[in-house]
PDB file of C-alpha atoms in Angstrom:
ATOM      1  CA  MET A   1      75.094 -11.725  53.928  1.00 85.00           C
ATOM      2  CA  SER A   2      72.600 -12.822  56.285  1.00 91.00           C
ATOM      3  CA  VAL A   3      72.427 -16.608  58.036  1.00 94.00           C
ATOM      4  CA  GLN A   4      68.866 -16.744  56.238  1.00 93.00           C
ATOM      5  CA  GLU A   5      70.633 -15.603  52.612  1.00 94.00           C
ATOM      6  CA  SER A   6      73.399 -17.750  53.291  1.00 95.00           C
ATOM      7  CA  ALA A   7      71.274 -20.776  53.655  1.00 95.00           C
ATOM      8  CA  LEU A   8      68.485 -20.104  50.585  1.00 94.00           C
ATOM      9  CA  ARG A   9      72.034 -19.882  48.591  1.00 96.00           C
ATOM     10  CA  LEU A  10      73.655 -23.346  49.804  1.00 95.00           C
ATOM     11  CA  LEU A  11      70.171 -24.979  49.116  1.00 94.00           C
ATOM     12  CA  ALA A  12      69.364 -23.457  46.282  1.00 95.00           C
ATOM     13  CA  ARG A  13      72.121 -25.070  44.741  1.00 94.00           C
ATOM     14  CA  ARG A  14      71.071 -29.125  46.144  1.00 94.00           C
ATOM     15  CA  GLU A  15      69.130 -30.709  49.418  1.00 95.00           C
ATOM     16  CA  HIS A  16      71.174 -31.089  52.667  1.00 96.00           C
ATOM     17  CA  SER A  17      70.102 -32.133  55.697  1.00 96.00           C
ATOM     18  CA  GLU A  18      70.109 -29.968  58.539  1.00 95.00           C
ATOM     19  CA  LEU A  19      73.242 -31.075  59.618  1.00 95.00           C
ATOM     20  CA  GLU A  20      74.949 -30.587  57.006  1.00 95.00           C
ATOM     21  CA  LEU A  21      73.772 -27.112  56.112  1.00 96.00           C
ATOM     22  CA  LYS A  22      74.294 -26.110  60.389  1.00 96.00           C
ATOM     23  CA  ARG A  23      77.651 -27.042  59.961  1.00 95.00           C
ATOM     24  CA  LYS A  24      77.742 -25.049  56.875  1.00 96.00           C
ATOM     25  CA  LEU A  25      76.742 -22.205  58.232  1.00 94.00           C
ATOM     26  CA  ILE A  26      79.000 -22.264  61.097  1.00 95.00           C
ATOM     27  CA  ALA A  27      81.944 -22.497  59.153  1.00 95.00           C
ATOM     28  CA  ARG A  28      80.741 -19.431  57.928  1.00 94.00           C
ATOM     29  CA  GLU A  29      80.816 -17.886  61.309  1.00 92.00           C
ATOM     30  CA  PHE A  30      77.399 -17.011  61.893  1.00 92.00           C
ATOM     31  CA  PRO A  31      75.866 -16.908  65.810  1.00 93.00           C
ATOM     32  CA  LEU A  32      74.250 -20.662  66.991  1.00 93.00           C
ATOM     33  CA  HIS A  33      71.345 -18.573  67.837  1.00 93.00           C
ATOM     34  CA  GLU A  34      70.959 -17.014  64.222  1.00 94.00           C
ATOM     35  CA  ILE A  35      71.708 -20.803  62.776  1.00 93.00           C
ATOM     36  CA  ASP A  36      69.539 -22.428  65.225  1.00 94.00           C
ATOM     37  CA  ASP A  37      66.547 -19.589  64.027  1.00 95.00           C
ATOM     38  CA  CYS A  38      66.621 -20.005  60.948  1.00 95.00           C
ATOM     39  CA  LEU A  39      66.701 -24.098  60.719  1.00 95.00           C
ATOM     40  CA  GLU A  40      63.705 -23.771  62.438  1.00 96.00           C
ATOM     41  CA  SER A  41      62.255 -21.448  59.932  1.00 95.00           C
ATOM     42  CA  LEU A  42      63.405 -23.190  57.314  1.00 95.00           C
ATOM     43  CA  LYS A  43      61.653 -26.219  58.035  1.00 96.00           C
ATOM     44  CA  ARG A  44      58.344 -24.727  58.963  1.00 96.00           C
ATOM     45  CA  ASP A  45      58.325 -23.501  55.371  1.00 95.00           C
ATOM     46  CA  ASN A  46      59.079 -26.771  54.337  1.00 94.00           C
ATOM     47  CA  LEU A  47      62.839 -25.214  52.590  1.00 95.00           C
ATOM     48  CA  LEU A  48      64.228 -27.651  54.766  1.00 96.00           C
ATOM     49  CA  SER A  49      63.763 -31.235  55.003  1.00 95.00           C
ATOM     50  CA  ASN A  50      65.810 -34.320  56.051  1.00 95.00           C
ATOM     51  CA  THR A  51      63.012 -36.713  54.427  1.00 95.00           C
ATOM     52  CA  ARG A  52      63.440 -34.698  51.447  1.00 95.00           C
ATOM     53  CA  PHE A  53      66.877 -35.003  51.333  1.00 96.00           C
ATOM     54  CA  ALA A  54      67.128 -38.748  52.269  1.00 96.00           C
ATOM     55  CA  ALA A  55      64.981 -39.493  48.973  1.00 96.00           C
ATOM     56  CA  CYS A  56      67.306 -36.963  47.148  1.00 95.00           C
ATOM     57  CA  PHE A  57      70.618 -38.755  48.227  1.00 97.00           C
ATOM     58  CA  ILE A  58      69.137 -42.190  47.888  1.00 97.00           C
ATOM     59  CA  ARG A  59      68.639 -41.623  43.965  1.00 96.00           C
ATOM     60  CA  ALA A  60      71.698 -40.398  43.955  1.00 96.00           C
ATOM     61  CA  GLN A  61      74.388 -42.244  45.564  1.00 97.00           C
ATOM     62  CA  ALA A  62      72.420 -45.679  43.534  1.00 97.00           C
ATOM     63  CA  ALA A  63      72.666 -43.714  40.618  1.00 96.00           C
ATOM     64  CA  LEU A  64      76.071 -44.140  41.417  1.00 96.00           C
ATOM     65  CA  GLY A  65      76.048 -47.992  41.706  1.00 95.00           C
ATOM     66  CA  LYS A  66      76.521 -47.953  46.047  1.00 97.00           C
ATOM     67  CA  GLY A  67      74.510 -50.108  47.733  1.00 96.00           C
ATOM     68  CA  PRO A  68      71.742 -50.081  50.048  1.00 96.00           C
ATOM     69  CA  GLU A  69      73.933 -50.512  53.458  1.00 96.00           C
ATOM     70  CA  ARG A  70      76.678 -47.864  51.980  1.00 97.00           C
ATOM     71  CA  ILE A  71      73.495 -45.322  51.421  1.00 97.00           C
ATOM     72  CA  ARG A  72      72.774 -46.169  55.070  1.00 97.00           C
ATOM     73  CA  HIS A  73      75.795 -45.186  57.060  1.00 96.00           C
ATOM     74  CA  LEU A  74      76.287 -42.246  54.472  1.00 97.00           C
ATOM     75  CA  LEU A  75      73.121 -40.884  55.527  1.00 96.00           C
ATOM     76  CA  PHE A  76      74.000 -41.655  59.433  1.00 95.00           C
ATOM     77  CA  SER A  77      77.196 -39.688  58.884  1.00 94.00           C
ATOM     78  CA  ARG A  78      74.501 -36.413  57.616  1.00 94.00           C
ATOM     79  CA  GLY A  79      72.361 -36.591  60.663  1.00 93.00           C
ATOM     80  CA  LEU A  80      69.548 -38.291  59.798  1.00 95.00           C
ATOM     81  CA  SER A  81      67.663 -40.355  62.262  1.00 94.00           C
ATOM     82  CA  GLN A  82      67.467 -43.866  61.898  1.00 95.00           C
ATOM     83  CA  GLU A  83      63.953 -43.665  61.764  1.00 95.00           C
ATOM     84  CA  THR A  84      64.380 -41.797  58.544  1.00 95.00           C
ATOM     85  CA  VAL A  85      67.039 -43.726  56.890  1.00 96.00           C
ATOM     86  CA  ILE A  86      64.797 -46.652  57.348  1.00 95.00           C
ATOM     87  CA  SER A  87      62.192 -45.453  55.928  1.00 95.00           C
ATOM     88  CA  SER A  88      63.708 -43.981  53.254  1.00 96.00           C
ATOM     89  CA  LEU A  89      65.527 -46.984  52.143  1.00 95.00           C
ATOM     90  CA  LEU A  90      62.108 -48.787  52.028  1.00 93.00           C
ATOM     91  CA  GLU A  91      60.521 -45.727  49.809  1.00 94.00           C
ATOM     92  CA  ALA A  92      63.063 -45.987  47.726  1.00 92.00           C
ATOM     93  CA  GLU A  93      61.706 -47.163  44.244  1.00 91.00           C
ATOM     94  CA  ILE A  94      65.139 -48.649  43.857  1.00 94.00           C
ATOM     95  CA  ASP A  95      65.694 -52.522  42.376  1.00 94.00           C
ATOM     96  CA  TRP A  96      69.052 -52.937  44.478  1.00 95.00           C
ATOM     97  CA  HIS A  97      69.078 -56.763  43.078  1.00 93.00           C
ATOM     98  CA  GLU A  98      69.233 -55.135  39.556  1.00 93.00           C
ATOM     99  CA  LEU A  99      71.395 -52.559  40.707  1.00 95.00           C
ATOM    100  CA  ALA A 100      73.854 -54.922  42.387  1.00 94.00           C
ATOM    101  CA  ARG A 101      73.349 -56.984  38.930  1.00 92.00           C
ATOM    102  CA  THR A 102      74.446 -54.280  36.695  1.00 92.00           C
ATOM    103  CA  VAL A 103      77.376 -52.357  39.327  1.00 93.00           C
ATOM    104  CA  VAL A 104      78.835 -56.440  38.197  1.00 92.00           C
ATOM    105  CA  GLN A 105      78.356 -56.163  34.876  1.00 90.00           C
ATOM    106  CA  LYS A 106      79.926 -53.215  34.477  1.00 91.00           C
ATOM    107  CA  LYS A 107      82.921 -53.682  36.676  1.00 89.00           C
ATOM    108  CA  PHE A 108      83.622 -57.224  35.419  1.00 87.00           C
ATOM    109  CA  GLY A 109      81.988 -57.154  32.033  1.00 83.00           C
ATOM    110  CA  LEU A 110      79.575 -60.520  31.206  1.00 79.00           C
ATOM    111  CA  VAL A 111      82.063 -62.587  31.446  1.00 78.00           C
ATOM    112  CA  GLN A 112      81.761 -65.494  34.270  1.00 81.00           C
ATOM    113  CA  PRO A 113      84.277 -65.661  37.040  1.00 80.00           C
ATOM    114  CA  GLU A 114      87.687 -68.004  35.902  1.00 82.00           C
ATOM    115  CA  SER A 115      88.050 -68.864  39.467  1.00 86.00           C
ATOM    116  CA  LEU A 116      87.254 -68.845  42.928  1.00 88.00           C
ATOM    117  CA  ALA A 117      89.547 -66.127  43.484  1.00 92.00           C
ATOM    118  CA  GLU A 118      87.603 -63.904  40.927  1.00 89.00           C
ATOM    119  CA  LYS A 119      84.038 -65.125  41.782  1.00 89.00           C
ATOM    120  CA  VAL A 120      85.833 -63.879  45.562  1.00 92.00           C
ATOM    121  CA  LYS A 121      86.841 -60.350  44.378  1.00 93.00           C
ATOM    122  CA  ARG A 122      83.356 -59.980  42.692  1.00 92.00           C
ATOM    123  CA  GLU A 123      82.014 -60.615  45.930  1.00 93.00           C
ATOM    124  CA  LYS A 124      84.687 -58.014  47.733  1.00 95.00           C
ATOM    125  CA  PHE A 125      83.924 -55.294  45.304  1.00 95.00           C
ATOM    126  CA  LEU A 126      79.736 -55.580  46.097  1.00 95.00           C
ATOM    127  CA  PHE A 127      80.387 -55.504  49.664  1.00 95.00           C
ATOM    128  CA  TYR A 128      82.148 -51.937  49.599  1.00 95.00           C
ATOM    129  CA  ARG A 129      80.171 -50.230  47.461  1.00 95.00           C
ATOM    130  CA  GLY A 130      77.992 -51.387  50.176  1.00 95.00           C
ATOM    131  CA  PHE A 131      75.016 -54.287  48.630  1.00 96.00           C
ATOM    132  CA  THR A 132      74.254 -56.908  51.428  1.00 94.00           C
ATOM    133  CA  GLU A 133      74.747 -60.288  51.623  1.00 93.00           C
ATOM    134  CA  ASP A 134      72.008 -62.141  50.073  1.00 92.00           C
ATOM    135  CA  LEU A 135      72.150 -58.944  46.927  1.00 93.00           C
ATOM    136  CA  VAL A 136      75.573 -59.877  46.602  1.00 93.00           C
ATOM    137  CA  ARG A 137      75.309 -63.626  46.477  1.00 90.00           C
ATOM    138  CA  SER A 138      71.910 -62.870  43.756  1.00 89.00           C
ATOM    139  CA  ALA A 139      74.381 -60.592  41.435  1.00 88.00           C
ATOM    140  CA  ILE A 140      77.099 -63.502  41.352  1.00 85.00           C
ATOM    141  CA  ASP A 141      74.727 -66.529  40.339  1.00 80.00           C
ATOM    142  CA  ALA A 142      73.072 -64.366  37.598  1.00 76.00           C
ATOM    143  CA  ALA A 143      76.056 -63.816  36.124  1.00 64.00           C
ATOM    144  CA  ILE A 144      77.202 -66.980  36.528  1.00 61.00           C
ATOM    145  CA  GLU A 145      73.924 -67.962  34.852  1.00 59.00           C
ATOM    146  CA  SER A 146      74.180 -64.944  32.014  1.00 55.00           C
TER     147      SER A 146
END
């Protein structure tokens, strides 16, 4: 199987970042110069796009209940530039406040925290999920008000 065929098979399953695809092709022991040529060809033909990958990845991770900070970190680890990450997060049509409220309600229900320790536990959970401080506060406050 050629490097081009292998790359197309991987891309047929899901979008990949350029770095992810390069790593997978290296693991299949294709020569580096062939990999680089293949990646350039795929980008030229718009079959490989970090921007498109970022948009798909953001939607998928948000659907799993992850916040913007966690998603940002995951995108950086997949080799995306800061510019691509920031613009993709800004263009994503996700209501992060609503997502944070949904995540906390799914985990803890509609019951108000009975103590400060319980409130802190909820805040830590949302921080771990990658929500910013203002998103965490608004989600916790919304849960308390309901």
